[in-house]
Amino acid sequence: MIPYGRHVIGQDDIDAVVDVLQHQFLTQGQQVPRFEQALNHYCASQYCVAVNSGTSALHIACLALGVTKGDHVWTSPLSFVASANCALYCGASIDFVDIEAVSRNLCPQKLADKLAQASIIPKAVIVVHYAGISCDMQAIKQLSVQYGFAIIEDASHALGGTYQGRPIGSCQYSDMTVLSFHPVKSITTAEGGAVTTNNAELHQRLVLFAKHGITRDPELMENPSPGNWYYEQIELGFNYRLSDLHAVLGISQLAKLDEFVSKRQQRVNRYNHKLNDLPVILPTQSEASQSAWHLYSIELRKHDRSAVYQQLQQQGVGVNVHYIPIHLQPYYQRLGFKAGDFPVAEHFYKNALTLPLFPTLSVDDQDRVINTLITILS
């Protein structure tokens, strides 16, 4: 079976992890700060907090903004459920803004229309860079200035991409950017995530919420002590720390990120060339955005998606579907959402199919995917 995604681990990655296992601290050593610094350097951000998952990163980003009961957070319905769950963890209410048909990202015009009609302005909008292609961040930032909401970029798909020539993660038009290092993402730490920001106060709060709400900084303590053993809990935080094993793997992987994205782009170019005449809508990126190409999701024009999915799976092509719109999940339906609320996202979901894409996808395997799809759609 050709999977839709696959991690790429080299001997250098293995050697780095083994070195930590044999000679270094496994947690709270030097590797997590090194990884955070490396991410800051790559993303052109000022601060970074690495954590144990992208979901944890989303949660502490909301906490750092003070999202709480009575607040409202909006996001895209076309994402994994974590993009919305993070607001509910904080006791806030969640709502969605429908996507653009072409970019599959949260639509700035629909956001503007919703804001103009809203009786309550959201405290934060979580924009999702679907498949690795940046949202129209400049337009969304203009709306945030006008209406006074914060912006969290959910860039779980997008590390290695750019917007207006700057790295995604630079927070040029946002308060924070969330990254994910799940095995099928641009790079992996096995499991892990991070938040970048250029705001010192937000960074301080991110660190607290990721580490039990505990500080050893005398300037933050109520009763500072000269002993370096002393600490104080000043917030209700969580144990979201990343281990040094995961961090050193991330450092090793980050050095290869541009190569990984380049190889993904090469395979995207082959797909675009070979599939151009089929009755499908291919993914595109705007002139302002260079995608990280986490996913290659096509949209079927006239064929039944379930039938095509089953045939591909039966022939050893591990296609997938990204995503079931969040508001269609039973839990969210119990919150009052229903089918028809966000029709563009629902239409895309009905016809969406994610083809295999990863840096080590061979020409032969990609041709097998292409030829099998051509046969089915013909």
Short mmCIF file of C-alpha atoms in Angstrom, two decimals, residues 12-363:
data_model
loop_
_atom_site.label_atom_id
_atom_site.label_comp_id
_atom_site.label_asym_id
_atom_site.label_seq_id
_atom_site.Cartn_x
_atom_site.Cartn_y
_atom_site.Cartn_z
CA ASP A 12 21.81 11.38 11.01
CA ASP A 13 18.44 11.70 12.77
CA ILE A 14 18.94 8.34 14.49
CA ASP A 15 22.49 9.22 15.55
CA ALA A 16 21.33 12.51 17.07
CA VAL A 17 18.65 10.77 19.15
CA VAL A 18 21.03 8.02 20.25
CA ASP A 19 23.56 10.61 21.39
CA VAL A 20 20.95 12.19 23.66
CA LEU A 21 19.94 8.77 24.98
CA GLN A 22 23.53 7.87 25.82
CA HIS A 23 25.08 11.15 26.92
CA GLN A 24 22.54 13.88 27.68
CA PHE A 25 19.48 14.75 29.75
CA LEU A 26 16.32 13.24 28.29
CA THR A 27 14.17 16.14 29.47
CA GLN A 28 14.84 19.76 30.47
CA GLY A 29 18.30 19.68 28.94
CA GLN A 30 19.84 21.78 26.18
CA GLN A 31 18.07 20.37 23.13
CA VAL A 32 14.66 22.01 23.53
CA PRO A 33 16.13 25.55 23.76
CA ARG A 34 18.34 24.72 20.77
CA PHE A 35 15.30 23.58 18.79
CA GLU A 36 13.37 26.72 19.73
CA GLN A 37 16.29 28.89 18.62
CA ALA A 38 16.57 26.98 15.34
CA LEU A 39 12.87 27.46 14.67
CA ASN A 40 13.15 31.18 15.41
CA HIS A 41 16.03 31.42 12.97
CA TYR A 42 14.18 29.51 10.25
CA CYS A 43 10.83 31.28 10.71
CA ALA A 44 12.31 34.76 11.32
CA SER A 45 10.39 35.00 14.59
CA GLN A 46 11.61 36.42 17.89
CA TYR A 47 10.26 33.84 20.34
CA CYS A 48 9.34 30.18 20.23
CA VAL A 49 7.92 27.65 22.69
CA ALA A 50 8.20 23.97 21.73
CA VAL A 51 5.60 21.58 23.15
CA ASN A 52 4.53 17.96 22.88
CA SER A 53 1.94 18.34 20.09
CA GLY A 54 0.34 20.81 17.72
CA THR A 55 -2.86 20.47 19.76
CA SER A 56 -1.02 21.54 22.92
CA ALA A 57 0.40 24.47 20.95
CA LEU A 58 -3.09 25.58 19.93
CA HIS A 59 -4.29 25.27 23.52
CA ILE A 60 -1.53 27.40 25.06
CA ALA A 61 -1.90 29.96 22.26
CA CYS A 62 -5.54 30.45 23.28
CA LEU A 63 -4.59 30.52 26.97
CA ALA A 64 -1.87 33.10 26.34
CA LEU A 65 -4.48 35.40 24.78
CA GLY A 66 -6.68 34.97 27.84
CA VAL A 67 -9.41 33.10 25.97
CA THR A 68 -11.94 32.00 28.59
CA LYS A 69 -15.61 31.42 29.33
CA GLY A 70 -17.77 34.03 27.63
CA ASP A 71 -15.28 34.62 24.81
CA HIS A 72 -15.83 33.67 21.17
CA VAL A 73 -13.29 32.16 18.79
CA TRP A 74 -13.78 31.64 15.05
CA THR A 75 -11.90 29.28 12.77
CA SER A 76 -12.18 27.38 9.50
CA PRO A 77 -14.52 24.37 9.28
CA LEU A 78 -12.04 22.65 6.94
CA SER A 79 -9.43 21.43 9.39
CA PHE A 80 -8.70 18.77 11.95
CA VAL A 81 -10.89 19.12 15.05
CA ALA A 82 -7.99 20.46 17.17
CA SER A 83 -8.29 23.85 15.43
CA ALA A 84 -11.66 24.30 17.13
CA ASN A 85 -11.29 22.12 20.22
CA CYS A 86 -8.56 24.39 21.61
CA ALA A 87 -11.09 27.19 22.17
CA LEU A 88 -13.53 24.83 23.88
CA TYR A 89 -10.75 23.65 26.23
CA CYS A 90 -10.66 27.26 27.49
CA GLY A 91 -14.42 27.42 28.02
CA ALA A 92 -15.00 29.72 25.04
CA SER A 93 -17.64 29.42 22.33
CA ILE A 94 -16.59 28.37 18.83
CA ASP A 95 -17.91 29.39 15.42
CA PHE A 96 -16.70 28.98 11.86
CA VAL A 97 -16.11 31.06 8.74
CA ASP A 98 -16.58 29.29 5.40
CA ILE A 99 -13.68 28.75 3.00
CA GLU A 100 -12.77 30.04 -0.43
CA ALA A 101 -13.44 27.48 -3.15
CA VAL A 102 -10.03 27.92 -4.81
CA SER A 103 -7.59 28.25 -1.91
CA ARG A 104 -9.66 26.12 0.49
CA ASN A 105 -8.63 28.56 3.20
CA LEU A 106 -10.78 30.75 5.42
CA CYS A 107 -12.36 33.37 3.15
CA PRO A 108 -11.54 37.01 4.05
CA GLN A 109 -14.70 38.30 2.40
CA LYS A 110 -16.90 35.87 4.31
CA LEU A 111 -15.03 36.86 7.46
CA ALA A 112 -15.69 40.54 6.73
CA ASP A 113 -19.38 39.86 6.12
CA LYS A 114 -19.70 37.83 9.32
CA LEU A 115 -17.94 40.50 11.37
CA ALA A 116 -20.18 43.22 9.95
CA GLN A 117 -23.27 41.28 11.05
CA ALA A 118 -21.93 39.98 14.38
CA SER A 119 -23.38 41.12 17.69
CA ILE A 120 -20.26 39.80 19.47
CA ILE A 121 -16.78 40.15 17.95
CA PRO A 122 -14.52 37.13 18.47
CA LYS A 123 -11.59 37.42 20.83
CA ALA A 124 -9.49 35.48 18.34
CA VAL A 125 -9.67 34.08 14.82
CA ILE A 126 -7.67 30.92 14.17
CA VAL A 127 -6.78 30.84 10.48
CA VAL A 128 -5.76 27.47 9.02
CA HIS A 129 -3.24 27.28 6.18
CA TYR A 130 -4.89 24.32 4.50
CA ALA A 131 -2.48 21.82 2.87
CA GLY A 132 0.43 24.23 3.42
CA ILE A 133 -0.88 27.21 1.42
CA SER A 134 -1.06 30.47 3.38
CA CYS A 135 -4.32 32.29 3.95
CA ASP A 136 -4.61 35.88 2.73
CA MET A 137 -3.03 37.12 5.94
CA GLN A 138 -2.76 40.78 4.96
CA ALA A 139 -6.52 41.03 4.35
CA ILE A 140 -7.29 39.20 7.60
CA LYS A 141 -4.91 41.45 9.54
CA GLN A 142 -6.67 44.54 8.20
CA LEU A 143 -9.94 43.16 9.56
CA SER A 144 -8.33 42.41 12.93
CA VAL A 145 -7.18 46.03 13.21
CA GLN A 146 -10.65 47.26 12.28
CA TYR A 147 -12.56 44.97 14.65
CA GLY A 148 -10.02 44.30 17.40
CA PHE A 149 -9.58 40.52 17.41
CA ALA A 150 -6.34 38.55 17.80
CA ILE A 151 -5.00 36.21 15.10
CA ILE A 152 -3.56 32.74 15.61
CA GLU A 153 -2.15 31.11 12.50
CA ASP A 154 -2.68 27.36 12.55
CA ALA A 155 0.29 26.56 10.34
CA SER A 156 0.37 22.88 11.25
CA HIS A 157 0.54 22.12 7.51
CA ALA A 158 2.72 25.01 6.47
CA LEU A 159 6.22 25.00 7.96
CA GLY A 160 8.58 25.52 5.03
CA GLY A 161 6.12 27.66 3.07
CA THR A 162 6.20 31.42 2.58
CA TYR A 163 3.78 34.34 2.35
CA GLN A 164 4.83 37.56 0.60
CA GLY A 165 8.37 36.23 0.56
CA ARG A 166 8.58 35.74 4.33
CA PRO A 167 8.61 32.39 6.12
CA ILE A 168 5.30 31.17 7.47
CA GLY A 169 5.81 31.39 11.22
CA SER A 170 7.28 34.91 11.14
CA CYS A 171 4.00 36.28 12.59
CA GLN A 172 4.14 39.26 10.25
CA TYR A 173 0.34 39.52 10.28
CA SER A 174 -0.55 37.54 13.39
CA ASP A 175 -0.07 37.37 17.14
CA MET A 176 1.14 33.77 17.12
CA THR A 177 1.76 30.90 14.74
CA VAL A 178 1.22 27.25 15.66
CA LEU A 179 3.37 24.50 14.12
CA SER A 180 3.02 20.71 14.16
CA PHE A 181 5.69 18.03 13.88
CA HIS A 182 3.47 14.97 13.48
CA PRO A 183 5.17 12.28 11.32
CA VAL A 184 3.38 13.24 8.07
CA LYS A 185 4.13 16.97 8.42
CA SER A 186 7.00 18.94 6.84
CA ILE A 187 9.39 17.70 9.52
CA THR A 188 8.78 15.39 12.44
CA THR A 189 9.75 15.11 16.08
CA ALA A 190 7.63 11.91 16.25
CA GLU A 191 5.02 13.99 18.06
CA GLY A 192 5.43 17.66 18.83
CA GLY A 193 4.45 21.22 18.15
CA ALA A 194 5.52 24.81 18.71
CA VAL A 195 4.24 28.37 18.93
CA THR A 196 6.17 31.29 17.47
CA THR A 197 5.49 34.93 18.32
CA ASN A 198 7.11 38.35 18.29
CA ASN A 199 5.37 39.46 21.48
CA ALA A 200 7.44 39.14 24.67
CA GLU A 201 4.41 39.10 26.98
CA LEU A 202 2.70 36.37 24.98
CA HIS A 203 5.92 34.38 25.01
CA GLN A 204 6.11 34.61 28.79
CA ARG A 205 2.55 33.34 29.11
CA LEU A 206 3.11 30.56 26.58
CA VAL A 207 6.04 29.28 28.63
CA LEU A 208 4.00 29.34 31.83
CA PHE A 209 1.03 27.47 30.40
CA ALA A 210 3.27 24.84 28.80
CA LYS A 211 5.16 24.17 32.07
CA HIS A 212 2.62 23.80 34.88
CA GLY A 213 2.26 27.56 35.36
CA ILE A 214 5.56 27.41 37.26
CA THR A 215 8.30 30.02 37.14
CA ARG A 216 11.81 30.35 38.57
CA ASP A 217 12.05 33.98 37.45
CA PRO A 218 12.34 36.19 40.58
CA GLU A 219 10.71 39.09 38.75
CA LEU A 220 7.51 37.04 38.34
CA MET A 221 7.42 35.59 41.86
CA GLU A 222 5.34 36.90 44.74
CA ASN A 223 7.92 35.79 47.33
CA PRO A 224 11.28 35.43 45.59
CA SER A 225 13.96 33.43 47.34
CA PRO A 226 17.74 33.48 46.81
CA GLY A 227 17.83 29.67 46.58
CA ASN A 228 17.95 28.32 43.05
CA TRP A 229 15.81 25.38 44.19
CA TYR A 230 12.81 27.67 44.70
CA TYR A 231 9.91 28.01 42.26
CA GLU A 232 6.36 29.31 42.32
CA GLN A 233 3.21 28.30 40.50
CA ILE A 234 1.55 31.51 39.38
CA GLU A 235 -0.89 30.12 36.75
CA LEU A 236 -2.83 26.89 36.29
CA GLY A 237 -0.62 25.40 33.60
CA PHE A 238 -0.13 22.04 31.94
CA ASN A 239 2.67 19.54 31.40
CA TYR A 240 3.07 20.14 27.67
CA ARG A 241 6.88 20.02 27.62
CA LEU A 242 8.72 18.52 24.67
CA SER A 243 11.45 16.02 25.59
CA ASP A 244 15.05 16.47 24.50
CA LEU A 245 14.77 13.26 22.45
CA HIS A 246 11.99 14.80 20.37
CA ALA A 247 13.75 18.16 20.18
CA VAL A 248 17.06 16.81 18.87
CA LEU A 249 15.17 14.90 16.20
CA GLY A 250 13.51 18.19 15.26
CA ILE A 251 16.86 19.97 15.04
CA SER A 252 18.20 17.29 12.72
CA GLN A 253 15.06 17.32 10.60
CA LEU A 254 14.91 21.12 10.37
CA ALA A 255 18.28 21.15 8.62
CA LYS A 256 16.64 19.15 5.80
CA LEU A 257 13.34 21.04 5.63
CA ASP A 258 14.07 23.01 2.45
CA GLU A 259 15.13 19.80 0.72
CA PHE A 260 11.93 18.08 1.85
CA VAL A 261 9.75 20.92 0.56
CA SER A 262 11.64 21.00 -2.75
CA LYS A 263 11.02 17.27 -3.25
CA ARG A 264 7.34 17.71 -2.43
CA GLN A 265 7.18 20.52 -5.01
CA GLN A 266 8.76 18.27 -7.66
CA ARG A 267 6.10 15.63 -7.07
CA VAL A 268 3.35 18.25 -7.13
CA ASN A 269 4.63 19.45 -10.51
CA ARG A 270 4.41 15.88 -11.87
CA TYR A 271 0.86 15.50 -10.53
CA ASN A 272 -0.17 18.82 -12.06
CA HIS A 273 1.25 17.84 -15.44
CA LYS A 274 -0.09 14.29 -15.52
CA LEU A 275 -3.56 14.97 -14.09
CA ASN A 276 -4.31 18.19 -15.91
CA ASP A 277 -6.71 16.63 -18.43
CA LEU A 278 -8.74 14.64 -15.90
CA PRO A 279 -12.18 15.76 -14.65
CA VAL A 280 -10.72 17.02 -11.37
CA ILE A 281 -9.89 20.37 -9.79
CA LEU A 282 -6.20 20.51 -8.89
CA PRO A 283 -4.82 22.49 -5.93
CA THR A 284 -3.35 25.91 -6.64
CA GLN A 285 -1.41 28.54 -4.73
CA SER A 286 -1.63 32.31 -5.00
CA GLU A 287 1.22 34.50 -6.26
CA ALA A 288 1.74 35.68 -2.67
CA SER A 289 2.16 32.20 -1.23
CA GLN A 290 4.66 29.39 -1.74
CA SER A 291 3.10 26.24 -0.33
CA ALA A 292 4.87 23.73 1.90
CA TRP A 293 2.71 21.09 0.15
CA HIS A 294 1.78 19.06 3.18
CA LEU A 295 -1.17 17.65 1.22
CA TYR A 296 -2.09 17.23 -2.42
CA SER A 297 -5.89 17.25 -2.38
CA ILE A 298 -7.86 17.13 -5.60
CA GLU A 299 -11.58 17.71 -6.07
CA LEU A 300 -13.56 15.31 -8.26
CA ARG A 301 -15.84 17.06 -10.75
CA LYS A 302 -18.32 14.32 -11.59
CA HIS A 303 -17.32 10.99 -10.08
CA ASP A 304 -18.59 9.61 -6.79
CA ARG A 305 -15.82 10.16 -4.25
CA SER A 306 -16.62 7.10 -2.15
CA ALA A 307 -16.47 4.81 -5.17
CA VAL A 308 -13.18 6.29 -6.40
CA TYR A 309 -11.72 6.10 -2.88
CA GLN A 310 -12.63 2.44 -2.52
CA GLN A 311 -11.22 1.49 -5.92
CA LEU A 312 -7.92 3.25 -5.23
CA GLN A 313 -7.62 1.63 -1.81
CA GLN A 314 -8.34 -1.80 -3.28
CA GLN A 315 -5.53 -1.30 -5.77
CA GLY A 316 -3.00 -0.36 -3.12
CA VAL A 317 -3.15 3.43 -3.35
CA GLY A 318 -3.59 4.80 0.16
CA VAL A 319 -5.61 7.92 -0.57
CA ASN A 320 -7.28 9.83 2.24
CA VAL A 321 -9.83 12.61 2.77
CA HIS A 322 -8.96 15.96 4.40
CA TYR A 323 -11.19 16.87 6.12
CA ILE A 324 -14.63 16.03 7.38
CA PRO A 325 -15.77 19.59 8.17
CA ILE A 326 -15.58 20.10 11.93
CA HIS A 327 -19.17 21.33 12.23
CA LEU A 328 -20.45 18.01 10.82
CA GLN A 329 -18.93 16.01 13.67
CA PRO A 330 -21.55 14.65 16.12
CA TYR A 331 -20.07 16.58 19.04
CA TYR A 332 -20.34 19.87 17.16
CA GLN A 333 -23.80 19.03 15.90
CA ARG A 334 -24.83 18.74 19.55
CA LEU A 335 -23.54 22.30 19.98
CA GLY A 336 -26.08 23.45 17.39
CA PHE A 337 -24.21 23.30 14.08
CA LYS A 338 -25.84 21.53 11.16
CA ALA A 339 -25.29 20.46 7.58
CA GLY A 340 -25.66 23.42 5.24
CA ASP A 341 -24.11 25.96 7.62
CA PHE A 342 -20.86 26.22 5.63
CA PRO A 343 -21.70 25.06 2.10
CA VAL A 344 -18.34 25.68 0.39
CA ALA A 345 -16.46 23.53 2.89
CA GLU A 346 -19.16 20.87 2.67
CA HIS A 347 -19.05 20.83 -1.14
CA PHE A 348 -15.29 20.42 -1.13
CA TYR A 349 -15.46 17.63 1.44
CA LYS A 350 -18.02 15.74 -0.64
CA ASN A 351 -15.59 15.63 -3.58
CA ALA A 352 -12.15 15.81 -1.94
CA LEU A 353 -9.45 13.17 -2.29
CA THR A 354 -5.90 13.41 -0.94
CA LEU A 355 -3.29 11.67 -3.10
CA PRO A 356 0.00 10.29 -1.74
CA LEU A 357 2.64 12.98 -1.32
CA PHE A 358 5.90 12.78 0.63
CA PRO A 359 9.58 13.49 -0.13
CA THR A 360 10.53 9.86 -0.78
CA LEU A 361 7.57 9.04 -3.03
CA SER A 362 9.31 7.35 -5.97
CA VAL A 363 8.59 8.08 -9.62
#
